[in-house]
Tab-separated table of C-alpha atoms in Angstrom:
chain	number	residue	atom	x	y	z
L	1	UNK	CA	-9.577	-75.900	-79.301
L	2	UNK	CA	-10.475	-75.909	-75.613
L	3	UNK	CA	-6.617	-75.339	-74.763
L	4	UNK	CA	-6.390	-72.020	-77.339
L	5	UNK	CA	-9.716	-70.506	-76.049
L	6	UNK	CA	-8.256	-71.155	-72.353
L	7	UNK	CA	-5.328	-69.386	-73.454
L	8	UNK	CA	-6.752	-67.038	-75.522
L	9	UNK	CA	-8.992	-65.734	-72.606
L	10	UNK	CA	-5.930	-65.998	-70.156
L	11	UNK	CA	-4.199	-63.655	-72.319
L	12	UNK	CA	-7.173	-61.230	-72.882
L	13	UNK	CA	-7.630	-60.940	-68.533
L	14	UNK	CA	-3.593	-60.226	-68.107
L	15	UNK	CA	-4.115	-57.360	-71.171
L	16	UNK	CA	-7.044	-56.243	-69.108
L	17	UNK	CA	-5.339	-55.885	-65.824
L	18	UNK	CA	-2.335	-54.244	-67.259
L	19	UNK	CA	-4.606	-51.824	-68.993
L	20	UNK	CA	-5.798	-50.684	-65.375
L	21	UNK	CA	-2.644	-50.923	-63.665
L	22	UNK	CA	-1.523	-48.078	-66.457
L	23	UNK	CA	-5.021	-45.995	-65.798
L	24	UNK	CA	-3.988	-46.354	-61.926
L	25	UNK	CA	-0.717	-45.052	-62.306
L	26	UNK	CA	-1.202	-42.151	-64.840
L	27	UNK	CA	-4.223	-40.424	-62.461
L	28	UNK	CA	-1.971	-41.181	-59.559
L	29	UNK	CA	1.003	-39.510	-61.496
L	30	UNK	CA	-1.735	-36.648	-62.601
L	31	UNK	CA	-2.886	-36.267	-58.793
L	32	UNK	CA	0.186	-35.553	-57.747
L	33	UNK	CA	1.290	-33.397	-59.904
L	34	UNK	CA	-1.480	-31.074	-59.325
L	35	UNK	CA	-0.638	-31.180	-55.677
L	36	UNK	CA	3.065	-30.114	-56.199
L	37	UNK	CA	1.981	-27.683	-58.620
L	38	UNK	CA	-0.397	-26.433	-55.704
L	39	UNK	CA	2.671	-26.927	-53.528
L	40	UNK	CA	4.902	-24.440	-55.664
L	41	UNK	CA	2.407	-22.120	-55.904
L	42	UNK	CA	1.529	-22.214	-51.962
L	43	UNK	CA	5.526	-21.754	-51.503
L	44	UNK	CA	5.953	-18.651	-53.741
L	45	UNK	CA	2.975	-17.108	-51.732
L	46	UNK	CA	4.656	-17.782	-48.485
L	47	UNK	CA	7.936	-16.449	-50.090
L	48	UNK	CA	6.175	-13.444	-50.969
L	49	UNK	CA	4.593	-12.759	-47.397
L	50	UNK	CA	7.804	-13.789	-45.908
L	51	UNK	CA	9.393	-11.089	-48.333
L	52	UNK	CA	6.791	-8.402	-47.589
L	53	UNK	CA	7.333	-9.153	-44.304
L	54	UNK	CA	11.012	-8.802	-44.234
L	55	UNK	CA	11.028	-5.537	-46.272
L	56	UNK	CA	8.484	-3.444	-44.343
L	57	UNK	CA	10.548	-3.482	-41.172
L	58	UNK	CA	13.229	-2.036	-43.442
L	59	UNK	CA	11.179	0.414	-45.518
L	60	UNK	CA	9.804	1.640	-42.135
L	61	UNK	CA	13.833	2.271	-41.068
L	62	UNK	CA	14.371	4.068	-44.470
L	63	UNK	CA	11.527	6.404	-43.943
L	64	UNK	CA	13.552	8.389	-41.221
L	65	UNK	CA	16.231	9.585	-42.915
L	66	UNK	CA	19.196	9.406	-40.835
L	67	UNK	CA	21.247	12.676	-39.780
L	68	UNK	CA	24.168	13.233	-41.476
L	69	UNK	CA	28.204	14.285	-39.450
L	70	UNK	CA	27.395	17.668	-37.704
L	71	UNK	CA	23.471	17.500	-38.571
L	72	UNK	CA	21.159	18.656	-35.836
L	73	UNK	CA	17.192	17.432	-35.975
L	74	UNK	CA	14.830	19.849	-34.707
L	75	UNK	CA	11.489	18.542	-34.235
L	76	UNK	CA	9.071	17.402	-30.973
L	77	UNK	CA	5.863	19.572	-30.902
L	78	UNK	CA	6.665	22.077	-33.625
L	79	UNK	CA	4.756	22.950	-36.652
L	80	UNK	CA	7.992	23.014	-39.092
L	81	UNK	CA	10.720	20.171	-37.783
L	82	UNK	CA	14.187	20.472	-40.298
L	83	UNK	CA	17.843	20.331	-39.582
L	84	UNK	CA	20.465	22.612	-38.958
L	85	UNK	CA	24.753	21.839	-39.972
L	86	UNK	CA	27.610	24.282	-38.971
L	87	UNK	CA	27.514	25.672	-42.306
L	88	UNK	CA	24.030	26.952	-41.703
L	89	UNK	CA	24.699	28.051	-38.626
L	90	UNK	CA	27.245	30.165	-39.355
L	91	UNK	CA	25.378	32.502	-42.285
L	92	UNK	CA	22.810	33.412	-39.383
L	93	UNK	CA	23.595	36.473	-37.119
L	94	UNK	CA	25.962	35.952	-34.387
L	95	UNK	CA	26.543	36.424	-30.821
L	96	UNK	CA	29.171	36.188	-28.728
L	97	UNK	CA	29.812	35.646	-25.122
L	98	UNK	CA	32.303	35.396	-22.211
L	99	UNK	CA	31.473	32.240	-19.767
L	100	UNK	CA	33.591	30.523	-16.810
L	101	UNK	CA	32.243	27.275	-15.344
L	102	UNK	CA	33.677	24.500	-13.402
L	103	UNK	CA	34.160	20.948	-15.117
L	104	UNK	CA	35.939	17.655	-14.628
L	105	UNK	CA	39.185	19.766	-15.926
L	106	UNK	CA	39.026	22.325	-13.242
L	107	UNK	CA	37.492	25.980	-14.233
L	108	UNK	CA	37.048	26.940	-17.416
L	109	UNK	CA	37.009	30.306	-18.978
L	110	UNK	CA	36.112	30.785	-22.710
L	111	UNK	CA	34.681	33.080	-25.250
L	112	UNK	CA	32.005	31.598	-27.405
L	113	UNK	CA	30.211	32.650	-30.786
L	114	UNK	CA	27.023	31.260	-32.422
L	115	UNK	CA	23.299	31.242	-32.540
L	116	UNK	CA	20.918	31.589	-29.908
L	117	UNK	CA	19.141	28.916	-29.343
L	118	UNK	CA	16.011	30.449	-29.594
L	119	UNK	CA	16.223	31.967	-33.246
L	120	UNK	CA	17.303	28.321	-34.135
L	121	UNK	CA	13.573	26.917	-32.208
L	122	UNK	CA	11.773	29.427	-32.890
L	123	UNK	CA	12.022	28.719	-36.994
L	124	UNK	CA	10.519	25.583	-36.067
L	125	UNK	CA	7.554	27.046	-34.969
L	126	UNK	CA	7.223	25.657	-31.370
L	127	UNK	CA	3.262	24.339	-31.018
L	128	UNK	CA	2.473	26.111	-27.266
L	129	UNK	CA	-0.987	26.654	-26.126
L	130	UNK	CA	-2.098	30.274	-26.820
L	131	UNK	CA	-5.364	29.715	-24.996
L	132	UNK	CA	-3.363	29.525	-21.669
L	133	UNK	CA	-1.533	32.417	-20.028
L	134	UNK	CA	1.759	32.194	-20.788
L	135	UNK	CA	1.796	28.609	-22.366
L	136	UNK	CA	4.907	28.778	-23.494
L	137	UNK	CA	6.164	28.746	-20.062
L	138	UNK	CA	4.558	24.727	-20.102
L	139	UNK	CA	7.353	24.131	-22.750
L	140	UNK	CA	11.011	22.559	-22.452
L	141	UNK	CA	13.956	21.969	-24.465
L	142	UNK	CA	15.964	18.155	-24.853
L	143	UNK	CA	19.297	18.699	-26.101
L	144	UNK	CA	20.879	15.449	-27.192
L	145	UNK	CA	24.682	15.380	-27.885
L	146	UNK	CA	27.511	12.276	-28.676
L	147	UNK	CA	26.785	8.923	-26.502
L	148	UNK	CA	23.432	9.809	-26.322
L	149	UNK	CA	24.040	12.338	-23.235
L	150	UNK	CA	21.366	14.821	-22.545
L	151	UNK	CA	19.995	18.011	-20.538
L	152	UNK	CA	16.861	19.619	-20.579
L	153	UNK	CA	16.057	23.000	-20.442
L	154	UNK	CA	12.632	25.234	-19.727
L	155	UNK	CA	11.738	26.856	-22.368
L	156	UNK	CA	11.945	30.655	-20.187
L	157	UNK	CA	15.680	29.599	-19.366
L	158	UNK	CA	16.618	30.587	-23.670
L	159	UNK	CA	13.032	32.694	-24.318
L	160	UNK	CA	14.810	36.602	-24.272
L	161	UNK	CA	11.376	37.575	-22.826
L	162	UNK	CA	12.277	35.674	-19.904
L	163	UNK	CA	15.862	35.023	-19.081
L	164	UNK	CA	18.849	37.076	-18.767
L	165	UNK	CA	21.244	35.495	-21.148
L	166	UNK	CA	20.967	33.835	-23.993
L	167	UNK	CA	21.985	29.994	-24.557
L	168	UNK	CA	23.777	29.316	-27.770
L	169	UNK	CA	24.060	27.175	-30.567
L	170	UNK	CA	28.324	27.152	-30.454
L	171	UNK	CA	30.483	27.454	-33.903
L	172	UNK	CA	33.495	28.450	-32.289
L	173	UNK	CA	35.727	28.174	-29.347
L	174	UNK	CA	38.277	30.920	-28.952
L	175	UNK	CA	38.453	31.843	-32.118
L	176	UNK	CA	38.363	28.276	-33.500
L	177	UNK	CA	36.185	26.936	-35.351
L	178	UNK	CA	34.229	23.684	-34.336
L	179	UNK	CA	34.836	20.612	-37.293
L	180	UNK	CA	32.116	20.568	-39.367
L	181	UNK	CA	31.358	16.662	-38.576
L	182	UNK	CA	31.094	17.302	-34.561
L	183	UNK	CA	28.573	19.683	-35.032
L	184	UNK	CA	28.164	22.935	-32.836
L	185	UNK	CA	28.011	23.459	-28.801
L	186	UNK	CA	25.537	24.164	-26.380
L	187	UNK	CA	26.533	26.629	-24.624
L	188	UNK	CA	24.991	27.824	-21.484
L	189	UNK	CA	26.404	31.335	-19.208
L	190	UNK	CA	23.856	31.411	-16.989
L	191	UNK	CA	25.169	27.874	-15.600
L	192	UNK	CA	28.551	27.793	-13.095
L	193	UNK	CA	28.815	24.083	-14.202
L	194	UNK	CA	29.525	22.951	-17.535
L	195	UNK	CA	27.493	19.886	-17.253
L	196	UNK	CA	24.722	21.147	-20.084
L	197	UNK	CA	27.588	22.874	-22.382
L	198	UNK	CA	26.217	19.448	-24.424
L	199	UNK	CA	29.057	18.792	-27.474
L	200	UNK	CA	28.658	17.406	-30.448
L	201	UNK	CA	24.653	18.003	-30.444
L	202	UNK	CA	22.710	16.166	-32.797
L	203	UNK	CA	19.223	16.544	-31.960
L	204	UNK	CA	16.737	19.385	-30.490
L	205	UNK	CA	13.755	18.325	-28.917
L	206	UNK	CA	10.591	20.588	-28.337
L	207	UNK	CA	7.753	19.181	-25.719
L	208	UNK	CA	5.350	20.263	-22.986
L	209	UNK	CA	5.108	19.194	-19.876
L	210	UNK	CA	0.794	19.199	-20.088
L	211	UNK	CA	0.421	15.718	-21.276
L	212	UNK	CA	2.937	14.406	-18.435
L	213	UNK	CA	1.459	16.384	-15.308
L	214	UNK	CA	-2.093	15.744	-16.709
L	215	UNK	CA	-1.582	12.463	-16.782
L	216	UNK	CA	-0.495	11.710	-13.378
L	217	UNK	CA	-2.970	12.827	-11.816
């Protein structure tokens, strides 16, 4: 009898510490569950800020629209900034003129027709001081063409109040027409170089020199 109970009570203790061995491993198995659950979620919210982050660079891009063959921006401080092709160009009055300046070719002698420059700005609306004598005298002109070159020109050099001849916006050479995808020529008579005649212009670029001097001082 002693033997069974022994045995009896033997078996009940290994039962018992089974029992908890089971209990042990099912929280464990619970615990860590909840922790890779936690884990999943913690990853889709990094994926998400990594994704926000990654698209806001690109929506920023995307929010300057980018200038289509020919296409000329007009903006800096103006009140209306748009963009100008050949097409549009060429329903606006024209002008023509004679010009001979020197380049890297030798001299050059050619007849020109287009826009002035100056009906093409002022439909932007340039923003000059009228509190100040003369403030649009404070203004200038970037013209930016293919490879990024550039001139700059003050704004009384293509005003009609001020200067003698007018700078265009090119359609044609000689009688031919510019290709719609280069976009139109600067062309400027007053000059005996042809170093601002800037081709295949893309962009028009109104400032004033007041923040610049101002803040050198």
């Amino acid at each position: 009898m002693m033997c069974g109970r022994q045995n009896q009570r033997r078996a009940g203790l290994a039962l018992a510490a089974a029992a908890l061995l089971l209990a042990g491993c099912g929280q464990s198995a619970d615990t860590k569950g909840a922790d890779g659950a936690d884990g999943a979620k913690d990853g889709a919210k990094g994926g998400a800020a990594a994704g926000a982050s990654a698209s806001a660079p690109a929506s920023a891009k995307a929010s300057v629209a980018p200038l289509g063959p020919g296409e000329v921006r007009v903006g800096g401080e103006v009140a209306k900034p748009y963009s100008v092709t050949l097409a549009d160009l060429r329903k606006l009055p024209q002008a023509s003129v004679e010009v001979k300046f020197t380049s890297a070719k030798g001299e050059q002698r050619h007849t020109y027709q287009g826009v002035p420059l100056h009906d093409v700005l002022k439909t932007a609306e340039p923003r000059f001081d009228a509190a100040k004598k003369n403030g649009q005298l404070r203004g200038f002109v970037s013209a930016t063409g293919g490879g990024d070159y550039r001139a700059v020109f003050a704004w009384a050099e293509i005003d009609p109040g001020f200067a003698k001849s007018q700078v265009l916006l090119a359609v044609s050479e000689d009688g031919v027409a510019f290709d719609d995808a280069a976009g139109p020529r600067l062309v400027v008579p007053q000059d005996t170089k042809g170093g601002r005649y800037v081709s295949e212009l893309n962009q028009l670029w109104v400032g004033v020199v007041d923040p610049v001097v101002d803040g050198a001082k």
